[in-house]
Amino acid sequence: MGSDVTALLEELTLAEKIRLVHGAADPDGTATGYVPGNDRLGIPPVTVVDGPLGVRAMGERATAFPASIALAASWNPELAREFGTAIGRETAAHDQDVLLGPGVNIIRTPTGGRNFEYYSEDPHLSARMGVGTIEGIQSAGVSATVKHYVANNQETNRYEVSADVSERALRELYLPAFRAAVEEGDVDAVMTAYNRVNGIYMSDHERLLSDVLKGEWDFDGLVVSDWWGTRSTVDAARAGLDLEMPGVELTEYFPEMDADSFDDDPNPPNGTSSDFPPIPDVSAYFGEPLREAIESGEIDESILDDKVSRLLSMLESTGRQNVAKCETGSPSDDSTGELDTPAHRELARDIAIEGTVLLTNDGVLPLSESDSVAVIGPNADAAKLGGGGSSEVSPFTETGPLAGIESRAADVSFERGVNPIAESSFFGDSELADANGSASAAETSIDDAVSAAASADCAVVIAQDDATEFTDRDSIELPGRQNDLIDAVAEAAERTVVVLRTSGPVELPWLDAVDAVLETWYPGQADGEALAAVLFGDADPGGRLPVTFGRSAADYPTADETAFPGTDDVAQYEEGVFVGYRYFDDCDIEPLFPFGHGQSYATFEYDDVTVSETDDGCDVTVDLRNVGTRAGKAVVQVYVGKSAAPVPTPERELAGFESVELGAGDSATVPVSLAREAFAYYDENSGWIVPDGSNTVHVGRSSRDIRATADVDVQ
Ligand code: GLC
């Protein structure tokens, strides 16, 4: 704690301290959350703003970057750092102090409403991408907030559901990305999840907040609640919650909405959450009730002092403490940031390209500019900016697939084929809302799409799903009549390319009937630019799947309702550490496309693979050659099989990876180092153990395309 902070703490009265541990309405009306400053002592206000895909300052615009799952599909932590720096500078440009992102929760169920806002089913990939993003954000002089701590893996009944999860699964699967955010990314803030973990609300969870986060991991930053996610005064204060957000009642926060428009039962009996969070029964648990608890001696004032000092230290660390903002209303010069610059627009495009996964290609891609192209799809003329909810962004500019392809091909036709897919939006002012009903049913016809496809050299069908915060999806099928459309087009067209814009895994019933499939997730404002660059071969589709594509939702460990969405407010995490590809491997289920899968326009040979034990773990090298005719990107993936562990362990667990670009004919020796901790398992009594004995190292192009294995003895 700096001397400034100590001195300020001594000066602040009890009432002034209380004012600093719960939010208030932002007088400017742009922030997502606001903590008033203290003019008397020169403490500036603190403004916090969503979200993981771009800055959502109310009523304002920002660069709409690709969804987090698209960034994760790049398997490029350096790109994550560049993204973090850019979104951090846009946060500063909006005169906001804290960004409420990234979200690093594990993608446990394929129908998760917020899967697009998260990275992966794998903790190692999630951790690498989260650390890169956080370091970037905070390099811009603003604070990052890693969220939602922890086991927030579904939207259904999110305010009440208890994730009943073993300590081992927490430690090996759900906590690692948060631990890395703290211990490696030095994240300034952690946001508690709405849900309970083993029966205790996360904002009241003393063991996970104080013993683990602040104790074991030595987190010295700020623990902030999710919005209306605080559930008590004394328990939360003691547990380690430091800041209650937003700190005002719904009707004050959303003044345009009247009180009775909020569901007074935050969790209707059918188990699906209502659109709105529970209305707090006090304007702020950390307001008057906390003052009373301190004055009565129920809570020692030192607990309040710790919370206030964490807030002030965060301001001090980002250089916003006592900045000119307090007097002149503007941040210090070095945090003026930048907004919607050419560099940010190019970065949004580059991330979309590197996140694009080429699932199959019979050689139809890349296309030639001289090809005539029939662009087909209900929403193909609009960029897929993101999903619904707090992550929505309103960009300055956007390019849909149709415009992108028209900029590269001479002869382009366009048919929707079926009715537009509605796009969920929580904030009516977002661009997402504009995409709804962009055409009436009368204007769409599969027959028209079929004839356009039949008369073109190639049909490119753009299909998408609709995901949003607040609810989970009903299935992983493409919504509406998009599957019928693809079937009909594939039958008529000479060549058919399907472009998927989905929030996660999706069923592909027409897979054998088409010639190529690209997964672009929610590519953001540069959607059409990136798609055209990949379709016409200006860039290699650089993505690898961060999630397993099963044949149906039934293939996943969350197929049973006791697992998801749970029964009687409890979701049983019976699968333990066997989530995603770990589960598919353990149950020997053949995925449609495995974790880590992705083709390239180049052709890579994995020549000599060496695995050598070191004092710290083991080093892997792969001699990689691009024997194709085009430059391309490879992602060398290294998995471990912890065969020395005396407990059931997954067949393979991602432990390291390296992305590399190689020109045609080029080669490189790619190193991947594994720390000895990569071979550890968590024992609920003894903690982390690296067992003596032989383990297996798998080196491959994906979790199922293994090119070399070796046994290693890690002492
Ligand atoms: C939302 C989300 C959280 C967001 C916050 C502020 O309910 O869960 O991710 O940052 O509230 O909008």
mmCIF file with all atom_site columns, C-alpha atoms and ligand atoms in Angstrom, residues 32-33 48-52 56 100-101 114 117-118 147-148 152 155 158-159 191-192 194 225-228 245 253 277 389-391 427 469-470, ligand 1:
data_model
loop_
_atom_site.group_PDB
_atom_site.id
_atom_site.type_symbol
_atom_site.label_atom_id
_atom_site.label_alt_id
_atom_site.label_comp_id
_atom_site.label_asym_id
_atom_site.label_entity_id
_atom_site.label_seq_id
_atom_site.pdbx_PDB_ins_code
_atom_site.Cartn_x
_atom_site.Cartn_y
_atom_site.Cartn_z
_atom_site.occupancy
_atom_site.B_iso_or_equiv
_atom_site.pdbx_formal_charge
_atom_site.auth_seq_id
_atom_site.auth_comp_id
_atom_site.auth_asym_id
_atom_site.auth_atom_id
_atom_site.pdbx_PDB_model_num
ATOM   1  C CA . THR A 1 32  ? -21.389 0.774   -16.720 1.00 0.00 ? 32  THR A CA 1
ATOM   2  C CA . GLY A 1 33  ? -20.438 1.422   -13.106 1.00 0.00 ? 33  GLY A CA 1
ATOM   3  C CA . VAL A 1 48  ? -15.904 1.108   -15.122 1.00 0.00 ? 48  VAL A CA 1
ATOM   4  C CA . VAL A 1 49  ? -17.170 -0.055  -18.513 1.00 0.00 ? 49  VAL A CA 1
ATOM   5  C CA . ASP A 1 50  ? -18.031 -3.229  -20.364 1.00 0.00 ? 50  ASP A CA 1
ATOM   6  C CA . GLY A 1 51  ? -16.958 -5.400  -22.168 1.00 0.00 ? 51  GLY A CA 1
ATOM   7  C CA . PRO A 1 52  ? -14.788 -8.170  -23.524 1.00 0.00 ? 52  PRO A CA 1
ATOM   8  C CA . ARG A 1 56  ? -19.655 -0.285  -24.429 1.00 0.00 ? 56  ARG A CA 1
ATOM   9  C CA . LEU A 1 100 ? -14.931 -5.278  -17.326 1.00 0.00 ? 100 LEU A CA 1
ATOM   10 C CA . GLY A 1 101 ? -13.123 -7.992  -19.199 1.00 0.00 ? 101 GLY A CA 1
ATOM   11 C CA . ARG A 1 114 ? -22.023 -16.546 -23.249 1.00 0.00 ? 114 ARG A CA 1
ATOM   12 C CA . GLU A 1 117 ? -17.550 -14.153 -24.562 1.00 0.00 ? 117 GLU A CA 1
ATOM   13 C CA . TYR A 1 118 ? -15.232 -16.849 -23.233 1.00 0.00 ? 118 TYR A CA 1
ATOM   14 C CA . LYS A 1 147 ? -14.507 -12.453 -14.788 1.00 0.00 ? 147 LYS A CA 1
ATOM   15 C CA . HIS A 1 148 ? -16.660 -14.244 -13.628 1.00 0.00 ? 148 HIS A CA 1
ATOM   16 C CA . ASN A 1 152 ? -20.071 -19.317 -14.179 1.00 0.00 ? 152 ASN A CA 1
ATOM   17 C CA . GLU A 1 155 ? -26.872 -18.529 -18.039 1.00 0.00 ? 155 GLU A CA 1
ATOM   18 C CA . ARG A 1 158 ? -27.487 -17.932 -13.155 1.00 0.00 ? 158 ARG A CA 1
ATOM   19 C CA . TYR A 1 159 ? -28.418 -15.916 -10.081 1.00 0.00 ? 159 TYR A CA 1
ATOM   20 C CA . MET A 1 191 ? -15.389 -9.918  -10.711 1.00 0.00 ? 191 MET A CA 1
ATOM   21 C CA . THR A 1 192 ? -17.367 -12.448 -8.685  1.00 0.00 ? 192 THR A CA 1
ATOM   22 C CA . TYR A 1 194 ? -23.593 -14.582 -9.724  1.00 0.00 ? 194 TYR A CA 1
ATOM   23 C CA . SER A 1 225 ? -19.355 -7.977  -7.568  1.00 0.00 ? 225 SER A CA 1
ATOM   24 C CA . ASP A 1 226 ? -21.236 -8.644  -10.730 1.00 0.00 ? 226 ASP A CA 1
ATOM   25 C CA . TRP A 1 227 ? -24.106 -6.245  -11.182 1.00 0.00 ? 227 TRP A CA 1
ATOM   26 C CA . TRP A 1 228 ? -26.610 -6.866  -8.382  1.00 0.00 ? 228 TRP A CA 1
ATOM   27 C CA . MET A 1 245 ? -21.727 -2.837  -8.090  1.00 0.00 ? 245 MET A CA 1
ATOM   28 C CA . TYR A 1 253 ? -29.860 2.309   -12.833 1.00 0.00 ? 253 TYR A CA 1
ATOM   29 C CA . PRO A 1 277 ? -31.320 -9.684  -12.128 1.00 0.00 ? 277 PRO A CA 1
ATOM   30 C CA . GLY A 1 389 ? -26.024 -8.722  -23.499 1.00 0.00 ? 389 GLY A CA 1
ATOM   31 C CA . SER A 1 390 ? -23.488 -6.610  -21.687 1.00 0.00 ? 390 SER A CA 1
ATOM   32 C CA . SER A 1 391 ? -20.767 -7.326  -24.284 1.00 0.00 ? 391 SER A CA 1
ATOM   33 C CA . PHE A 1 427 ? -29.337 -2.590  -25.370 1.00 0.00 ? 427 PHE A CA 1
ATOM   34 C CA . GLU A 1 469 ? -26.246 -13.327 -22.004 1.00 0.00 ? 469 GLU A CA 1
ATOM   35 C CA . PHE A 1 470 ? -29.220 -14.166 -19.775 1.00 0.00 ? 470 PHE A CA 1
HETATM 36 C C1 . GLC B 2 .   ? -23.590 -8.316  -16.378 1.00 0.00 ? 1   GLC B C1 1
HETATM 37 C C2 . GLC B 2 .   ? -22.528 -9.353  -16.660 1.00 0.00 ? 1   GLC B C2 1
HETATM 38 C C3 . GLC B 2 .   ? -21.129 -8.827  -16.483 1.00 0.00 ? 1   GLC B C3 1
HETATM 39 C C4 . GLC B 2 .   ? -21.105 -7.356  -16.850 1.00 0.00 ? 1   GLC B C4 1
HETATM 40 C C5 . GLC B 2 .   ? -21.913 -6.626  -15.801 1.00 0.00 ? 1   GLC B C5 1
HETATM 41 C C6 . GLC B 2 .   ? -22.052 -5.139  -16.130 1.00 0.00 ? 1   GLC B C6 1
HETATM 42 O O1 . GLC B 2 .   ? -24.718 -8.885  -15.804 1.00 0.00 ? 1   GLC B O1 1
HETATM 43 O O2 . GLC B 2 .   ? -22.635 -10.614 -16.002 1.00 0.00 ? 1   GLC B O2 1
HETATM 44 O O3 . GLC B 2 .   ? -20.269 -9.598  -17.339 1.00 0.00 ? 1   GLC B O3 1
HETATM 45 O O4 . GLC B 2 .   ? -19.771 -6.875  -16.874 1.00 0.00 ? 1   GLC B O4 1
HETATM 46 O O5 . GLC B 2 .   ? -23.201 -7.195  -15.614 1.00 0.00 ? 1   GLC B O5 1
HETATM 47 O O6 . GLC B 2 .   ? -22.816 -4.970  -17.275 1.00 0.00 ? 1   GLC B O6 1
#
